[in-house]
PDB file of C-alpha atoms in Angstrom:
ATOM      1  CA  UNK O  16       0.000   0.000   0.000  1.00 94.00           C
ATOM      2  CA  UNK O  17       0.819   3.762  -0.573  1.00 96.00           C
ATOM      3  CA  UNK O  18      -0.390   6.444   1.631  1.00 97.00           C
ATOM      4  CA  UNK O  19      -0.258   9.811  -0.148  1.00 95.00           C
ATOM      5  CA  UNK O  20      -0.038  12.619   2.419  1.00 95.00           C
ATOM      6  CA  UNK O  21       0.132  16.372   2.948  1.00 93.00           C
ATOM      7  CA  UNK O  22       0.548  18.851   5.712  1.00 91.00           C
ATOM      8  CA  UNK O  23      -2.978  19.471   7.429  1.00 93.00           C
ATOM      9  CA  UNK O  24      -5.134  18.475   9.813  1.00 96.00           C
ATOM     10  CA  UNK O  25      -6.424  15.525   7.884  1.00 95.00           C
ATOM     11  CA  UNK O  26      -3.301  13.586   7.315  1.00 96.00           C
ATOM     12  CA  UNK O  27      -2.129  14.332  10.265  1.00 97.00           C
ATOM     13  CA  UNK O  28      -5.707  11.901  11.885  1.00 97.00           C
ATOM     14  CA  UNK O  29      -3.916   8.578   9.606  1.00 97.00           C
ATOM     15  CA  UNK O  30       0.003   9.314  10.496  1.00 97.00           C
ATOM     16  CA  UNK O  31      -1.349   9.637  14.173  1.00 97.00           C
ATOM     17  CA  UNK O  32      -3.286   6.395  13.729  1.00 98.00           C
ATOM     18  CA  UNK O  33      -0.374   4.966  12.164  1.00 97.00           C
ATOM     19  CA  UNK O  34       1.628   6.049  15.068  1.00 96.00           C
ATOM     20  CA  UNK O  35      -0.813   4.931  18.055  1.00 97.00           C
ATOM     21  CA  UNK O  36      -1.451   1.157  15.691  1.00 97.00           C
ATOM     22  CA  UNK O  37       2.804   0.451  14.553  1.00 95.00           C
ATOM     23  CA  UNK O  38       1.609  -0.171  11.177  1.00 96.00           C
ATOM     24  CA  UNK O  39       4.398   0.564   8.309  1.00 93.00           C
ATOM     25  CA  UNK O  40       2.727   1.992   5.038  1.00 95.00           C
ATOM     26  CA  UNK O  41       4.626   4.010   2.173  1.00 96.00           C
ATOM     27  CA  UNK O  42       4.548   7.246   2.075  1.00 94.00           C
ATOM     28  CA  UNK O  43       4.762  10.254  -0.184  1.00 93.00           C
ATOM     29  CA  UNK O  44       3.817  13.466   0.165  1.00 92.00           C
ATOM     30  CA  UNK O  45       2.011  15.466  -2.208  1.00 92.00           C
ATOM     31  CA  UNK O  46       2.270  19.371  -2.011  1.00 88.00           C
ATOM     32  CA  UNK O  47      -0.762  21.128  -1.585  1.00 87.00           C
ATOM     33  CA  UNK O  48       0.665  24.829  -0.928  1.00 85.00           C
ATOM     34  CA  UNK O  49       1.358  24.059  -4.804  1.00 84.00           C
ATOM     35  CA  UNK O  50      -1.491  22.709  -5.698  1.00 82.00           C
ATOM     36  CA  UNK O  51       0.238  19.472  -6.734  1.00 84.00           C
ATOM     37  CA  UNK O  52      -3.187  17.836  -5.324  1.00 84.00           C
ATOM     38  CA  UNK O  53      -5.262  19.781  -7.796  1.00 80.00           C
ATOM     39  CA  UNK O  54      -3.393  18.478 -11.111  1.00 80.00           C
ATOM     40  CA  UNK O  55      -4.119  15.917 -13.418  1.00 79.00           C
ATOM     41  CA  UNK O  56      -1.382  13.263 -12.000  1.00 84.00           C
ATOM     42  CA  UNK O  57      -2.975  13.319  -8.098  1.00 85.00           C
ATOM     43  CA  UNK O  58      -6.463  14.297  -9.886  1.00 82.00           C
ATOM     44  CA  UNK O  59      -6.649  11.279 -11.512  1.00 86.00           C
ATOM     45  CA  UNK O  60      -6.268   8.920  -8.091  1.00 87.00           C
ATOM     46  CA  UNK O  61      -8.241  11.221  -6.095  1.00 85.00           C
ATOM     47  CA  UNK O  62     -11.106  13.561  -8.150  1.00 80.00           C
ATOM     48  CA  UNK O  63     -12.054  15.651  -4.985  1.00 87.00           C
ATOM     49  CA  UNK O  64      -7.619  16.551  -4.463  1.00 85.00           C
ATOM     50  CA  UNK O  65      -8.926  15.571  -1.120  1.00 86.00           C
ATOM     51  CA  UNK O  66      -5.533  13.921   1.300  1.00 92.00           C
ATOM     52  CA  UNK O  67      -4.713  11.950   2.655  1.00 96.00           C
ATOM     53  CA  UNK O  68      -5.351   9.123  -0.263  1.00 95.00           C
ATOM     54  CA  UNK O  69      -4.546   5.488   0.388  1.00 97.00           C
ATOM     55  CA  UNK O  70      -3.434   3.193  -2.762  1.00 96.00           C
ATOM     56  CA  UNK O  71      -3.903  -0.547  -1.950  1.00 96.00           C
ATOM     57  CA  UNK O  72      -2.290  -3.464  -3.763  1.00 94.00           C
ATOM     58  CA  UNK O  73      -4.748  -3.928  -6.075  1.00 95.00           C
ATOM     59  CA  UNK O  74      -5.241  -0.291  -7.157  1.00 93.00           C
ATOM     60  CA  UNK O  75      -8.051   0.270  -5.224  1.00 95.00           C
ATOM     61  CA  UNK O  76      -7.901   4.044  -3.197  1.00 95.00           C
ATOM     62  CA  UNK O  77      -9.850   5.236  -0.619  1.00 96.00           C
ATOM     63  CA  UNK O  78      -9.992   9.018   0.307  1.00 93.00           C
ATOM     64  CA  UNK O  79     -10.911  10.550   3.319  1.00 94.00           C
ATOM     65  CA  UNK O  80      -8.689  10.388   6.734  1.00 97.00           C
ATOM     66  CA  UNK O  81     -11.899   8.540   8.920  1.00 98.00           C
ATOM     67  CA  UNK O  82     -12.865   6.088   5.956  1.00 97.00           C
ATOM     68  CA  UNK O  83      -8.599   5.033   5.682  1.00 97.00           C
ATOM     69  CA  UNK O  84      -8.358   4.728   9.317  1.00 98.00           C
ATOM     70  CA  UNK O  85     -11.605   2.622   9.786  1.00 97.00           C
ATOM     71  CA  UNK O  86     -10.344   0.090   6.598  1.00 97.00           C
ATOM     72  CA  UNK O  87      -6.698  -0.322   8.211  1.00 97.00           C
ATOM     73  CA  UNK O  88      -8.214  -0.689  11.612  1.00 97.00           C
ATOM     74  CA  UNK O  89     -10.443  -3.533  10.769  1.00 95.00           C
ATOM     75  CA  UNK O  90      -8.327  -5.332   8.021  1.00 95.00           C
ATOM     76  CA  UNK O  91      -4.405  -4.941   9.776  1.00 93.00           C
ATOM     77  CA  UNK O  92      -4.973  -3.291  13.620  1.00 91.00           C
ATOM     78  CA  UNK O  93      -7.778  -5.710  14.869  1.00 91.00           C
ATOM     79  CA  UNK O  94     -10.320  -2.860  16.012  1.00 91.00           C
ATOM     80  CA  UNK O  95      -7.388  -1.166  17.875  1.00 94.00           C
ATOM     81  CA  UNK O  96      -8.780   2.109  17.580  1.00 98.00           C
ATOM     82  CA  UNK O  97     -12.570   1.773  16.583  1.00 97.00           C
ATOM     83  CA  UNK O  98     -13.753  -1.003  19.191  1.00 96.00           C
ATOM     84  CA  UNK O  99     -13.292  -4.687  19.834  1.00 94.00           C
ATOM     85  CA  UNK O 100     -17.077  -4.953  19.739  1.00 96.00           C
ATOM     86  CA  UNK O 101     -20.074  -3.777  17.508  1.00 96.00           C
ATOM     87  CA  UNK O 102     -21.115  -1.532  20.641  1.00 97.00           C
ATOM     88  CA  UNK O 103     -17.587   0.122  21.062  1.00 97.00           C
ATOM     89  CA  UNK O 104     -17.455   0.362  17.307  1.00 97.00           C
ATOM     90  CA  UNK O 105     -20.873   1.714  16.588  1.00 98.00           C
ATOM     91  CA  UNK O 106     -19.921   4.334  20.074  1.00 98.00           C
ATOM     92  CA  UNK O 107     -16.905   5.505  18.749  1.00 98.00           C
ATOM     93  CA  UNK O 108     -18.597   6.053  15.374  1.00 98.00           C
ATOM     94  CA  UNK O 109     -20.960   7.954  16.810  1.00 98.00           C
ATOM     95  CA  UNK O 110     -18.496   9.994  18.341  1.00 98.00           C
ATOM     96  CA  UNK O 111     -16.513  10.466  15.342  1.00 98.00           C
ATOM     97  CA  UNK O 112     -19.842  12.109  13.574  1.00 98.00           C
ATOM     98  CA  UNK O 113     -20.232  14.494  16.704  1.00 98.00           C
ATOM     99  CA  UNK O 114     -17.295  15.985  16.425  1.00 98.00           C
ATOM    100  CA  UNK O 115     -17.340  15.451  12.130  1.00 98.00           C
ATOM    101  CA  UNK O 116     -20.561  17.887  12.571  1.00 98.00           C
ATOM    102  CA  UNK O 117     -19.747  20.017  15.512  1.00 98.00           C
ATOM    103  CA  UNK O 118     -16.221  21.035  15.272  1.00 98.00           C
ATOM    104  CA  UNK O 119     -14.767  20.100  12.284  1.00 98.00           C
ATOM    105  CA  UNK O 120     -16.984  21.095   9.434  1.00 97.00           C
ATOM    106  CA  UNK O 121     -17.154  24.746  10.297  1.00 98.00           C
ATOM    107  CA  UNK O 122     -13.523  25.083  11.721  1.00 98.00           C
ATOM    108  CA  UNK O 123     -12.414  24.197   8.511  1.00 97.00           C
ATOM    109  CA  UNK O 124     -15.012  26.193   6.404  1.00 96.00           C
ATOM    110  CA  UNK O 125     -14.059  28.911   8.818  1.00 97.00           C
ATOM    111  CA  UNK O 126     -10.390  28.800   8.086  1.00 96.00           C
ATOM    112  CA  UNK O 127     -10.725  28.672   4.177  1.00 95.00           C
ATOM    113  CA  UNK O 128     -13.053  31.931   4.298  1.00 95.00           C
ATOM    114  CA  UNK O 129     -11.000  33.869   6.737  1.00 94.00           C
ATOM    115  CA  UNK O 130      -6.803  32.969   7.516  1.00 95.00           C
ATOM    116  CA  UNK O 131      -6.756  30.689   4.433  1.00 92.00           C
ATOM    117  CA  UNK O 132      -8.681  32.274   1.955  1.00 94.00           C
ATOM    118  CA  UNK O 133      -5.094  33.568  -0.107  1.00 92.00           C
ATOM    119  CA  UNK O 134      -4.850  29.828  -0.879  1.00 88.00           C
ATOM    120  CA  UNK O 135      -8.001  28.817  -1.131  1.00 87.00           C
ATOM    121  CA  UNK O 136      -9.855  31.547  -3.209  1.00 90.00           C
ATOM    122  CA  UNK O 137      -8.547  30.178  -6.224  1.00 88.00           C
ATOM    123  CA  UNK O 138      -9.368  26.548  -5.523  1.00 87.00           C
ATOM    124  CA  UNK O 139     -13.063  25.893  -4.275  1.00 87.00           C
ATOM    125  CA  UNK O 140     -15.822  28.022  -3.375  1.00 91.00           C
ATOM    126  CA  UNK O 141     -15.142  29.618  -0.106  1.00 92.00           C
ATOM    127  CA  UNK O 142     -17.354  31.855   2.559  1.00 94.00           C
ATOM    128  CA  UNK O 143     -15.611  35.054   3.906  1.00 94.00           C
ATOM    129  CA  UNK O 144     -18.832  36.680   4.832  1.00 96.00           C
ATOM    130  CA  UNK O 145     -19.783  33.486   6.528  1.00 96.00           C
ATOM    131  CA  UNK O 146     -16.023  32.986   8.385  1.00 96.00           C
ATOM    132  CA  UNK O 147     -17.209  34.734  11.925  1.00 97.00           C
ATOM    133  CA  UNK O 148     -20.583  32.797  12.146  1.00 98.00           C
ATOM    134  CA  UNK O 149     -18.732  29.810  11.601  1.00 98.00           C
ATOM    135  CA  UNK O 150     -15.593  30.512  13.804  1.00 98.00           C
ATOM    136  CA  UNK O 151     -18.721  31.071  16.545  1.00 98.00           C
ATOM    137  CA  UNK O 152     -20.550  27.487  15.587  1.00 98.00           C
ATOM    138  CA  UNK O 153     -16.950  25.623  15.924  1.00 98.00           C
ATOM    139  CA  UNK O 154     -16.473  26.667  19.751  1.00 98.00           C
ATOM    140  CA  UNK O 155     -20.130  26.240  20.628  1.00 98.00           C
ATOM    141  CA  UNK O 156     -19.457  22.919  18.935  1.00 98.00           C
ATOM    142  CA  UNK O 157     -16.385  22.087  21.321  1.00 98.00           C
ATOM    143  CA  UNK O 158     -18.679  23.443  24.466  1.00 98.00           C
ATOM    144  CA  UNK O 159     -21.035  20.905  23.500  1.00 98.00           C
ATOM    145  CA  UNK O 160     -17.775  18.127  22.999  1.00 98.00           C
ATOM    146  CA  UNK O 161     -16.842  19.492  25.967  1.00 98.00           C
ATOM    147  CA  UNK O 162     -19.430  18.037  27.882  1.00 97.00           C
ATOM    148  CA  UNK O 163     -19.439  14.911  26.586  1.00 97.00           C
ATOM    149  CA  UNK O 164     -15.613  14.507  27.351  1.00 97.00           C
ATOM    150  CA  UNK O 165     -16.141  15.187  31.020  1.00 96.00           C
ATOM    151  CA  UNK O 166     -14.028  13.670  33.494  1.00 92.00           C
ATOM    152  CA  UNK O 167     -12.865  11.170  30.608  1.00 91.00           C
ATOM    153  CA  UNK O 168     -10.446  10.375  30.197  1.00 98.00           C
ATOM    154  CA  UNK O 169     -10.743   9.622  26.529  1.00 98.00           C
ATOM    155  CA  UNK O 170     -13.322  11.084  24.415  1.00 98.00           C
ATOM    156  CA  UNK O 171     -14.895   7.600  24.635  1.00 97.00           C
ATOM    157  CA  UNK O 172     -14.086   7.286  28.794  1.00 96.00           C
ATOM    158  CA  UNK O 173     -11.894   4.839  29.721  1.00 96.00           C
ATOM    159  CA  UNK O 174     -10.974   4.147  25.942  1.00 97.00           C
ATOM    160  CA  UNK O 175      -8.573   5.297  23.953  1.00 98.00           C
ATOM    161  CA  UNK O 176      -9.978   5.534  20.638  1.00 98.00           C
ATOM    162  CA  UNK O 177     -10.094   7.000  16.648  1.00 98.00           C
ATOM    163  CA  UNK O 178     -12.486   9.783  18.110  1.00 98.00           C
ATOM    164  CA  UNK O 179      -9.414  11.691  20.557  1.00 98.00           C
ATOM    165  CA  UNK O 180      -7.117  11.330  16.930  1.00 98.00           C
ATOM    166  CA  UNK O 181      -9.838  13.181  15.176  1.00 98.00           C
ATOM    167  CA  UNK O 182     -10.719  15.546  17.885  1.00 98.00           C
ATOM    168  CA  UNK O 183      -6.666  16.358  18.721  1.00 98.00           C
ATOM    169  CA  UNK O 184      -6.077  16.810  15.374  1.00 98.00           C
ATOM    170  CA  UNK O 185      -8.567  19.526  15.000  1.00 97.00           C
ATOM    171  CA  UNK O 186      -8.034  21.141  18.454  1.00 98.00           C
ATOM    172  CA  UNK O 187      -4.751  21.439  17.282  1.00 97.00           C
ATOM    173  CA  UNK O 188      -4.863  23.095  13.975  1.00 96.00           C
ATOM    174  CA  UNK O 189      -6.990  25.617  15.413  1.00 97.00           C
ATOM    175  CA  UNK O 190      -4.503  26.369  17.741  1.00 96.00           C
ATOM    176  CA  UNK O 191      -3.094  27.695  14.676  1.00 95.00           C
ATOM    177  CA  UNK O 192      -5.288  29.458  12.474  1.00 95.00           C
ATOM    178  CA  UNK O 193      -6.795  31.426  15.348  1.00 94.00           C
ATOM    179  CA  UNK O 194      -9.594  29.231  16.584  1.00 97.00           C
ATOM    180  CA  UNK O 195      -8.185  28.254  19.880  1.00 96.00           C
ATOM    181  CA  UNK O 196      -9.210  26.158  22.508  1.00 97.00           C
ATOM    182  CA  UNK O 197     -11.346  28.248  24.889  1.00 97.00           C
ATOM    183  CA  UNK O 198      -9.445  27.996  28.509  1.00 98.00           C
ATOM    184  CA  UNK O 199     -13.094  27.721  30.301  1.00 98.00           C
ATOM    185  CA  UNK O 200     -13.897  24.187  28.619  1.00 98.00           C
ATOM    186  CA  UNK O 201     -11.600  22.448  30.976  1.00 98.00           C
ATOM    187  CA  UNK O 202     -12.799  18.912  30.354  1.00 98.00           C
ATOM    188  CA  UNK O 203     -11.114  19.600  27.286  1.00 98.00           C
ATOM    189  CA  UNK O 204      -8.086  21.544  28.196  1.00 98.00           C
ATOM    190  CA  UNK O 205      -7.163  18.471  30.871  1.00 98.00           C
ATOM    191  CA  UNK O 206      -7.984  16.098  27.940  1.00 98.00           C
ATOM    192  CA  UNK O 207      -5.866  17.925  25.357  1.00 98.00           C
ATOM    193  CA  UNK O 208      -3.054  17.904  28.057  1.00 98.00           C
ATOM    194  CA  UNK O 209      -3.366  14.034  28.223  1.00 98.00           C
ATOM    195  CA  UNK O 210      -3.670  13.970  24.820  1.00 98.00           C
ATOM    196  CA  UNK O 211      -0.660  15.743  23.840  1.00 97.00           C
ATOM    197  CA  UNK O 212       1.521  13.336  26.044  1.00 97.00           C
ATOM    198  CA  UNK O 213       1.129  10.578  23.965  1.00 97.00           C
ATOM    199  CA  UNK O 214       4.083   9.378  21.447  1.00 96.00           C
ATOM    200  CA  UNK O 215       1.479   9.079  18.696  1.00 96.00           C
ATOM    201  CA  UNK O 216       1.068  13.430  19.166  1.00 96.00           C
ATOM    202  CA  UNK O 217       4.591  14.094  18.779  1.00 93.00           C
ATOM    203  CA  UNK O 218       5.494  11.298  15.848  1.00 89.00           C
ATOM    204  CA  UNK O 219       2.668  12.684  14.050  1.00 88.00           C
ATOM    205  CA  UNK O 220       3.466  16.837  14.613  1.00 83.00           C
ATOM    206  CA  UNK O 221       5.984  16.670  12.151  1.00 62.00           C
ATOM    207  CA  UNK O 222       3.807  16.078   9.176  1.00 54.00           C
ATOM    208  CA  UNK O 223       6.963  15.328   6.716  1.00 45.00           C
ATOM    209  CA  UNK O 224       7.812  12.292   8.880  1.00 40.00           C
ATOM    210  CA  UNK O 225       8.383   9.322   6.275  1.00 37.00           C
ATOM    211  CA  UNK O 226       7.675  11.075   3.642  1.00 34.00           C
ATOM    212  CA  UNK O 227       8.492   7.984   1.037  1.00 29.00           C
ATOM    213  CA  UNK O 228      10.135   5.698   2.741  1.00 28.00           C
ATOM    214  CA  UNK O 229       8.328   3.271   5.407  1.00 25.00           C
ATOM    215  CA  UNK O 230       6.958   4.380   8.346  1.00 23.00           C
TER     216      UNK O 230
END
């Protein structure tokens, strides 16, 4: 298999999941501040541009950072990360929606119309007018994260799971394009904290990491 990655949040979900599972998958790295991702060569494995991409052996490719982490967790990890049963699995999926819906979505819609909309402009169809409404709907979306988190310690309690990756990714790339985490939601400030000590964080900060050459 082939994993093509890119800086961003979204690759930076499957190289943590990588890191938290041991699994070895090729790597190379497409450039998106290029817009390598939106030219005929990428185009042509992925239509959307969208990375992370995964090739598989038989020339198969699946898009999408949850979809790629789901497939390697049930065909290599052995439900490492989604559940060893249908009622962890079907939890953490429901999970992984929640914060899909509530934080993700407009964080990112919020960064292409405001801090990213230079490289983004030119690419899709983006919302400037919309970027404060949304910025506002991503933190009342963490609130309400926030309170499902409570004491954890995992997004999922007392299991580790796909949902944190997703969540720390995100919480974490806002950090950096001005959406940060709000101080007051301290469920989520002591779960960051948690978060951010794990090896899987730090391996998978450094989004260059591997670039083709096993991981």
């Amino acid at each position: 298999m082939k994993l093509y990655q890119s800086i961003g949040p979204n690759p930076r979900v499957v190289l943590m999941y990588l890191a938290e599972t041991g699994l070895s998958v090729e790597r190379q790295l497409v450039d998106i501040m290029t817009g390598e991702n939106r030219q005929g060569d990428f185009l042509s494995k992925s239509p959307l541009g969208h990375t992370p991409l995964l090739e598989l052996d038989d020339g198969q490719r699946i898009a999408e950072s949850i979809a790629i982490c789901e497939y390697l967790d049930e065909t290599l990890a052995g439900g490492a990360l989604l559940g060893a049963t249908p009622e962890e699995r079907a939890q953490t999926r429901m999970l992984l929606r929640i914060i899909d819906q509530q934080a993700v979505v407009p964080m990112t819609l919020a960064f292409r119309g405001a801090e990213g909309l230079p490289m983004f402009q030119p690419r899709m169809l983006c919302l400037p007018d919309a970027a404060g409404d949304l910025k506002r709907q991503a933190a009342d979306g963490l609130a309400a994260i926030d309170r499902i988190v409570g004491a954890g310690p995992w997004v999922a309690g007392d299991r580790f799971s796909l949902a944190d990756i997703l969540l720390f990714s995100f919480v974490e790339f806002g950090a950096m394009v001005g959406q940060r985490l709000d101080p007051a939601l301290t469920n989520l400030v002591a779960w960051r904290s948690r978060v951010a000590l794990r090896p899987s964080a730090a391996d998978s900060a450094n989004h260059k990491q591997g670039v083709a050459e096993p991981a």
